[in-house]
mmCIF file of C-alpha atoms in Angstrom:
data_model
loop_
_atom_site.group_PDB
_atom_site.id
_atom_site.type_symbol
_atom_site.label_atom_id
_atom_site.label_comp_id
_atom_site.label_asym_id
_atom_site.label_seq_id
_atom_site.Cartn_x
_atom_site.Cartn_y
_atom_site.Cartn_z
ATOM 1 C CA MET Q 844 0.000 0.000 0.000
ATOM 2 C CA LYS Q 845 1.305 3.450 -0.904
ATOM 3 C CA PRO Q 846 2.154 5.570 2.168
ATOM 4 C CA ALA Q 847 -0.044 8.584 2.844
ATOM 5 C CA GLU Q 848 0.875 11.797 1.069
ATOM 6 C CA TYR Q 849 1.909 14.927 2.950
ATOM 7 C CA HIS Q 850 -0.199 18.021 3.514
ATOM 8 C CA GLN Q 851 0.154 20.735 0.909
ATOM 9 C CA ARG Q 852 2.214 23.742 1.918
ATOM 10 C CA ASP Q 853 0.272 26.817 3.012
ATOM 11 C CA ARG Q 854 1.135 29.382 0.338
ATOM 12 C CA LEU Q 855 -0.193 32.210 2.538
ATOM 13 C CA TRP Q 856 2.314 31.221 5.231
ATOM 14 C CA GLN Q 857 5.347 30.914 2.953
ATOM 15 C CA PRO Q 858 7.034 33.974 1.364
ATOM 16 C CA PRO Q 859 6.151 34.636 -2.284
ATOM 17 C CA GLN Q 860 8.854 33.663 -4.750
ATOM 18 C CA LEU Q 861 8.797 37.129 -6.328
ATOM 19 C CA THR Q 862 9.588 39.833 -3.768
ATOM 20 C CA PRO Q 863 11.018 42.917 -5.544
ATOM 21 C CA ASN Q 864 12.466 44.432 -2.357
ATOM 22 C CA TYR Q 865 14.529 41.228 -2.011
ATOM 23 C CA LYS Q 866 16.363 41.890 -5.252
ATOM 24 C CA THR Q 867 17.826 38.460 -6.017
ATOM 25 C CA SER Q 868 14.346 36.916 -5.823
ATOM 26 C CA VAL Q 869 13.461 38.704 -9.071
ATOM 27 C CA PRO Q 870 15.691 36.697 -11.464
ATOM 28 C CA ARG Q 871 15.075 33.479 -9.492
ATOM 29 C CA SER Q 872 11.283 33.607 -9.430
ATOM 30 C CA PRO Q 873 9.232 31.482 -11.875
ATOM 31 C CA ARG Q 874 7.804 33.145 -14.972
ATOM 32 C CA GLN Q 875 4.996 30.568 -15.305
ATOM 33 C CA ALA Q 876 2.319 29.367 -12.897
ATOM 34 C CA LEU Q 877 3.372 26.513 -10.626
ATOM 35 C CA LEU Q 878 2.118 23.013 -11.422
ATOM 36 C CA SER Q 879 0.397 20.801 -8.861
ATOM 37 C CA ILE Q 880 1.780 17.261 -9.156
ATOM 38 C CA GLU Q 881 0.785 14.177 -7.175
ATOM 39 C CA GLN Q 882 3.497 13.122 -4.762
ATOM 40 C CA SER Q 883 5.454 10.129 -6.010
ATOM 41 C CA MET Q 884 6.693 7.165 -3.990
ATOM 42 C CA SER Q 885 10.258 8.504 -4.080
ATOM 43 C CA GLU Q 886 9.086 11.820 -2.615
ATOM 44 C CA ILE Q 887 7.185 10.351 0.337
ATOM 45 C CA THR Q 888 9.715 7.675 1.355
ATOM 46 C CA GLY Q 889 13.337 8.307 2.302
ATOM 47 C CA PRO Q 890 16.038 9.420 2.494
ATOM 48 C CA VAL Q 891 17.169 7.453 5.544
ATOM 49 C CA PHE Q 892 20.209 8.442 7.621
ATOM 50 C CA GLY Q 893 21.923 6.668 10.484
ATOM 51 C CA HIS Q 894 24.541 7.422 13.112
ATOM 52 C CA GLY Q 895 27.148 5.846 10.831
ATOM 53 C CA ASP Q 896 26.676 8.809 8.481
ATOM 54 C CA ILE Q 897 27.898 11.420 10.979
ATOM 55 C CA ASP Q 898 30.893 11.978 13.257
ATOM 56 C CA PRO Q 899 30.321 12.264 17.050
ATOM 57 C CA ILE Q 900 31.483 15.915 17.075
ATOM 58 C CA ASP Q 901 29.747 17.040 13.885
ATOM 59 C CA ASN Q 902 27.243 18.945 16.037
ATOM 60 C CA ASP Q 903 30.017 20.775 17.946
ATOM 61 C CA LEU Q 904 31.136 23.696 15.759
ATOM 62 C CA ILE Q 905 33.506 24.831 18.501
ATOM 63 C CA ARG Q 906 35.554 21.638 18.128
ATOM 64 C CA ASN Q 907 34.862 20.147 14.691
ATOM 65 C CA TYR Q 908 37.169 22.496 12.751
ATOM 66 C CA ALA Q 909 39.487 23.795 15.482
ATOM 67 C CA LYS Q 910 43.195 23.671 14.673
ATOM 68 C CA THR Q 911 44.989 25.694 17.357
ATOM 69 C CA GLY Q 912 42.265 26.480 19.896
ATOM 70 C CA ASP Q 913 38.631 27.458 20.308
ATOM 71 C CA PRO Q 914 37.041 29.815 17.786
ATOM 72 C CA ILE Q 915 36.506 33.458 18.730
ATOM 73 C CA GLY Q 916 33.056 34.592 19.751
ATOM 74 C CA GLU Q 917 30.137 34.197 22.123
ATOM 75 C CA ARG Q 918 29.675 30.502 22.841
ATOM 76 C CA ILE Q 919 26.073 29.330 22.464
ATOM 77 C CA ILE Q 920 23.934 26.201 22.418
ATOM 78 C CA VAL Q 921 21.127 25.879 19.882
ATOM 79 C CA HIS Q 922 18.595 23.199 20.774
ATOM 80 C CA GLY Q 923 15.016 22.276 20.102
ATOM 81 C CA ARG Q 924 12.658 19.668 18.777
ATOM 82 C CA VAL Q 925 11.498 18.670 15.295
ATOM 83 C CA LEU Q 926 7.770 17.928 15.046
ATOM 84 C CA ASP Q 927 5.346 17.571 12.160
ATOM 85 C CA GLU Q 928 2.022 19.399 11.675
ATOM 86 C CA ASN Q 929 0.262 16.620 13.585
ATOM 87 C CA ASN Q 930 2.504 17.368 16.604
ATOM 88 C CA ARG Q 931 4.361 14.068 16.216
ATOM 89 C CA PRO Q 932 8.140 13.951 16.777
ATOM 90 C CA VAL Q 933 10.320 13.377 13.723
ATOM 91 C CA PRO Q 934 13.048 10.986 14.950
ATOM 92 C CA ASN Q 935 16.414 10.171 13.374
ATOM 93 C CA THR Q 936 16.232 13.000 10.870
ATOM 94 C CA LEU Q 937 19.324 14.786 9.613
ATOM 95 C CA ILE Q 938 19.721 18.455 10.555
ATOM 96 C CA GLU Q 939 22.532 20.447 8.943
ATOM 97 C CA ILE Q 940 23.506 24.022 9.820
ATOM 98 C CA TRP Q 941 25.907 26.543 8.350
ATOM 99 C CA GLN Q 942 26.698 30.080 9.454
ATOM 100 C CA ALA Q 943 29.066 33.042 9.414
ATOM 101 C CA ASN Q 944 31.686 33.382 12.134
ATOM 102 C CA ALA Q 945 31.486 35.835 15.027
ATOM 103 C CA GLY Q 946 32.687 38.638 12.742
ATOM 104 C CA GLY Q 947 29.995 37.976 10.149
ATOM 105 C CA ARG Q 948 32.146 36.211 7.547
ATOM 106 C CA TYR Q 949 31.552 32.823 5.931
ATOM 107 C CA ARG Q 950 34.344 30.402 5.146
ATOM 108 C CA HIS Q 951 33.614 30.670 1.429
ATOM 109 C CA ARG Q 952 35.866 31.895 -1.357
ATOM 110 C CA LYS Q 953 33.193 34.264 -2.651
ATOM 111 C CA ASP Q 954 32.727 35.984 0.711
ATOM 112 C CA THR Q 955 34.863 39.124 0.522
ATOM 113 C CA TYR Q 956 33.538 40.924 3.619
ATOM 114 C CA LEU Q 957 36.374 42.671 5.461
ATOM 115 C CA ALA Q 958 35.879 40.698 8.696
ATOM 116 C CA PRO Q 959 38.716 38.180 9.188
ATOM 117 C CA ILE Q 960 38.351 34.435 8.734
ATOM 118 C CA ASP Q 961 38.625 32.524 11.994
ATOM 119 C CA PRO Q 962 41.197 29.731 11.461
ATOM 120 C CA ASP Q 963 39.495 27.603 14.124
ATOM 121 C CA PHE Q 964 35.922 27.900 12.879
ATOM 122 C CA GLY Q 965 34.490 26.060 9.877
ATOM 123 C CA GLY Q 966 30.891 27.202 10.263
ATOM 124 C CA CYS Q 967 29.199 23.874 9.403
ATOM 125 C CA GLY Q 968 27.655 21.110 11.497
ATOM 126 C CA ARG Q 969 25.123 18.300 11.427
ATOM 127 C CA THR Q 970 23.322 15.950 13.765
ATOM 128 C CA LEU Q 971 20.418 13.495 13.975
ATOM 129 C CA THR Q 972 17.317 14.035 16.081
ATOM 130 C CA ASP Q 973 16.792 11.485 18.837
ATOM 131 C CA ALA Q 974 13.798 9.159 19.203
ATOM 132 C CA ASN Q 975 11.650 12.052 20.478
ATOM 133 C CA GLY Q 976 12.762 14.586 17.872
ATOM 134 C CA PHE Q 977 15.221 16.492 20.073
ATOM 135 C CA TYR Q 978 18.524 17.928 18.776
ATOM 136 C CA PHE Q 979 21.288 20.313 19.845
ATOM 137 C CA PHE Q 980 24.361 22.097 18.483
ATOM 138 C CA ARG Q 981 27.221 23.916 20.178
ATOM 139 C CA THR Q 982 28.642 26.883 18.258
ATOM 140 C CA VAL Q 983 29.469 30.591 18.429
ATOM 141 C CA LYS Q 984 26.931 33.304 17.780
ATOM 142 C CA PRO Q 985 27.311 34.557 14.198
ATOM 143 C CA GLY Q 986 27.823 38.236 13.440
ATOM 144 C CA ALA Q 987 25.721 40.504 11.233
ATOM 145 C CA TYR Q 988 27.107 41.405 7.825
ATOM 146 C CA PRO Q 989 26.334 43.809 4.953
ATOM 147 C CA TRP Q 990 24.935 42.582 1.648
ATOM 148 C CA ARG Q 991 24.356 44.217 -1.710
ATOM 149 C CA ASN Q 992 20.595 44.352 -1.773
ATOM 150 C CA TRP Q 993 20.163 48.121 -1.428
ATOM 151 C CA VAL Q 994 22.813 50.661 -0.399
ATOM 152 C CA ASN Q 995 23.012 49.845 3.302
ATOM 153 C CA ASN Q 996 21.267 46.522 3.998
ATOM 154 C CA TRP Q 997 22.606 44.257 6.748
ATOM 155 C CA ARG Q 998 21.628 40.666 7.444
ATOM 156 C CA PRO Q 999 20.723 40.046 11.070
ATOM 157 C CA ALA Q 1000 22.713 37.373 12.864
ATOM 158 C CA HIS Q 1001 21.346 34.040 11.669
ATOM 159 C CA ILE Q 1002 22.031 30.336 11.255
ATOM 160 C CA HIS Q 1003 20.979 28.456 8.117
ATOM 161 C CA VAL Q 1004 19.121 25.222 8.897
ATOM 162 C CA SER Q 1005 18.379 22.248 6.632
ATOM 163 C CA VAL Q 1006 16.091 19.459 7.859
ATOM 164 C CA PHE Q 1007 15.550 16.367 5.714
ATOM 165 C CA GLY Q 1008 12.564 14.932 7.584
ATOM 166 C CA ALA Q 1009 11.244 11.443 6.927
ATOM 167 C CA SER Q 1010 10.927 12.072 3.175
ATOM 168 C CA PHE Q 1011 11.874 14.541 0.473
ATOM 169 C CA SER Q 1012 8.372 16.039 0.781
ATOM 170 C CA GLN Q 1013 9.224 17.175 4.308
ATOM 171 C CA ARG Q 1014 12.566 18.749 3.377
ATOM 172 C CA LEU Q 1015 12.890 22.232 4.875
ATOM 173 C CA ILE Q 1016 15.605 24.855 4.458
ATOM 174 C CA THR Q 1017 15.201 27.908 6.657
ATOM 175 C CA GLN Q 1018 17.030 30.431 8.825
ATOM 176 C CA MET Q 1019 17.105 30.911 12.569
ATOM 177 C CA TYR Q 1020 17.339 34.408 14.061
ATOM 178 C CA PHE Q 1021 18.084 35.541 17.617
ATOM 179 C CA GLU Q 1022 15.660 37.144 20.037
ATOM 180 C CA GLY Q 1023 16.108 40.889 20.454
ATOM 181 C CA ASP Q 1024 18.078 41.575 17.251
ATOM 182 C CA PRO Q 1025 16.934 44.989 15.877
ATOM 183 C CA LEU Q 1026 18.077 44.065 12.353
ATOM 184 C CA ILE Q 1027 15.381 41.383 12.004
ATOM 185 C CA ALA Q 1028 12.613 43.929 11.418
ATOM 186 C CA LYS Q 1029 14.733 45.758 8.819
ATOM 187 C CA CYS Q 1030 15.757 42.715 6.744
ATOM 188 C CA PRO Q 1031 14.196 42.489 3.235
ATOM 189 C CA ILE Q 1032 14.391 38.682 3.356
ATOM 190 C CA VAL Q 1033 12.501 38.520 6.657
ATOM 191 C CA ASN Q 1034 10.005 41.098 5.392
ATOM 192 C CA SER Q 1035 9.176 38.892 2.408
ATOM 193 C CA ILE Q 1036 7.267 36.619 4.833
ATOM 194 C CA PRO Q 1037 3.606 37.735 4.740
ATOM 195 C CA ASP Q 1038 2.446 36.509 8.156
ATOM 196 C CA PRO Q 1039 4.069 38.013 11.306
ATOM 197 C CA ARG Q 1040 3.338 34.757 13.170
ATOM 198 C CA ALA Q 1041 5.568 32.901 10.725
ATOM 199 C CA VAL Q 1042 8.358 35.409 11.367
ATOM 200 C CA GLN Q 1043 8.103 34.765 15.101
ATOM 201 C CA GLN Q 1044 8.644 31.050 14.499
ATOM 202 C CA LEU Q 1045 12.034 31.885 12.971
ATOM 203 C CA ILE Q 1046 13.235 33.782 16.054
ATOM 204 C CA ALA Q 1047 14.869 31.641 18.727
ATOM 205 C CA PRO Q 1048 14.252 32.888 22.279
ATOM 206 C CA LEU Q 1049 16.999 32.954 24.865
ATOM 207 C CA ASP Q 1050 16.766 29.847 27.074
ATOM 208 C CA LEU Q 1051 18.681 30.352 30.304
ATOM 209 C CA ASN Q 1052 17.462 26.989 31.612
ATOM 210 C CA ALA Q 1053 19.608 25.277 28.958
ATOM 211 C CA ALA Q 1054 22.575 27.650 29.321
ATOM 212 C CA ILE Q 1055 25.831 26.390 30.848
ATOM 213 C CA PRO Q 1056 26.956 28.729 33.656
ATOM 214 C CA LEU Q 1057 30.254 30.518 32.954
ATOM 215 C CA ASP Q 1058 30.374 28.854 29.517
ATOM 216 C CA SER Q 1059 27.505 29.175 27.015
ATOM 217 C CA LEU Q 1060 24.148 30.871 26.559
ATOM 218 C CA ALA Q 1061 21.380 28.832 24.907
ATOM 219 C CA TYR Q 1062 18.651 29.487 22.349
ATOM 220 C CA LYS Q 1063 15.629 27.255 21.734
ATOM 221 C CA PHE Q 1064 14.555 26.688 18.128
ATOM 222 C CA ASP Q 1065 11.698 24.273 17.496
ATOM 223 C CA ILE Q 1066 11.006 23.222 13.904
ATOM 224 C CA THR Q 1067 7.706 22.101 12.355
ATOM 225 C CA LEU Q 1068 7.704 19.987 9.187
ATOM 226 C CA ARG Q 1069 4.811 18.956 6.962
ATOM 227 C CA GLY Q 1070 2.562 16.250 8.361
ATOM 228 C CA ARG Q 1071 1.156 13.175 6.635
ATOM 229 C CA ARG Q 1072 -2.485 12.934 5.698
ATOM 230 C CA SER Q 1073 -4.640 10.328 7.433
ATOM 231 C CA THR Q 1074 -4.943 6.948 5.716
ATOM 232 C CA LEU Q 1075 -7.368 4.088 6.122
ATOM 233 C CA PHE Q 1076 -5.783 0.812 7.153
ATOM 234 C CA GLU Q 1077 -7.987 -2.159 8.075
ATOM 235 C CA ASN Q 1078 -10.889 0.258 8.643
ATOM 236 C CA ARG Q 1079 -8.897 2.316 11.122
ATOM 237 C CA LEU Q 1080 -7.510 5.818 10.650
ATOM 238 C CA GLU Q 1081 -3.724 5.866 10.612
ATOM 239 C CA GLY Q 1082 -1.314 8.735 10.252
ATOM 240 C CA ASN Q 1083 -2.442 11.245 12.897
#
């Protein structure tokens, strides 16, 4: 029996693909109407990842690239839980993050911002959620940086997040922002999101209960993926 398909994305919740104030969205946006296609078997099953696919310190960005010592910057923990729209945990799913260093510079050859590269910080990490959907990373808080959208636009401090989910249909790529950052409200990318409630879900609140005294602050970032539709199996509803 074919597994149940996933709920359609809420187009009123997601940012439109054409947002003129976010300049690079203009050449990347579709010129034709989107097509609605039935989800295939390959889209609603897999990929599957296991602990053999990751290194034990892949989720520790303070250690996983260090050469001569710890990276420079404010040490933080990012933690949370991955659930679907039916409020079910998504276990054993791969989460990948990438970010700028504390000065606001990425370890990328095309990043020419004047902030220095940190020789002990790679800016990338990954982990698997546990059986109840929980995850955590240790890293340094990224810095803000300028970008050539308009004359004086700055990206707020953020961490890029990729979540694979239980299938390709659940795949999510998003950004996490930090509570209290005044640049969030001024960012053209953030302002492309039509619903203020959706923006709030991208802002991680400070979580002192998870902080490590005299070591690291913590931020809590929960993630919601698409949920499966209900299916009939032996005259019983399954899937919710």
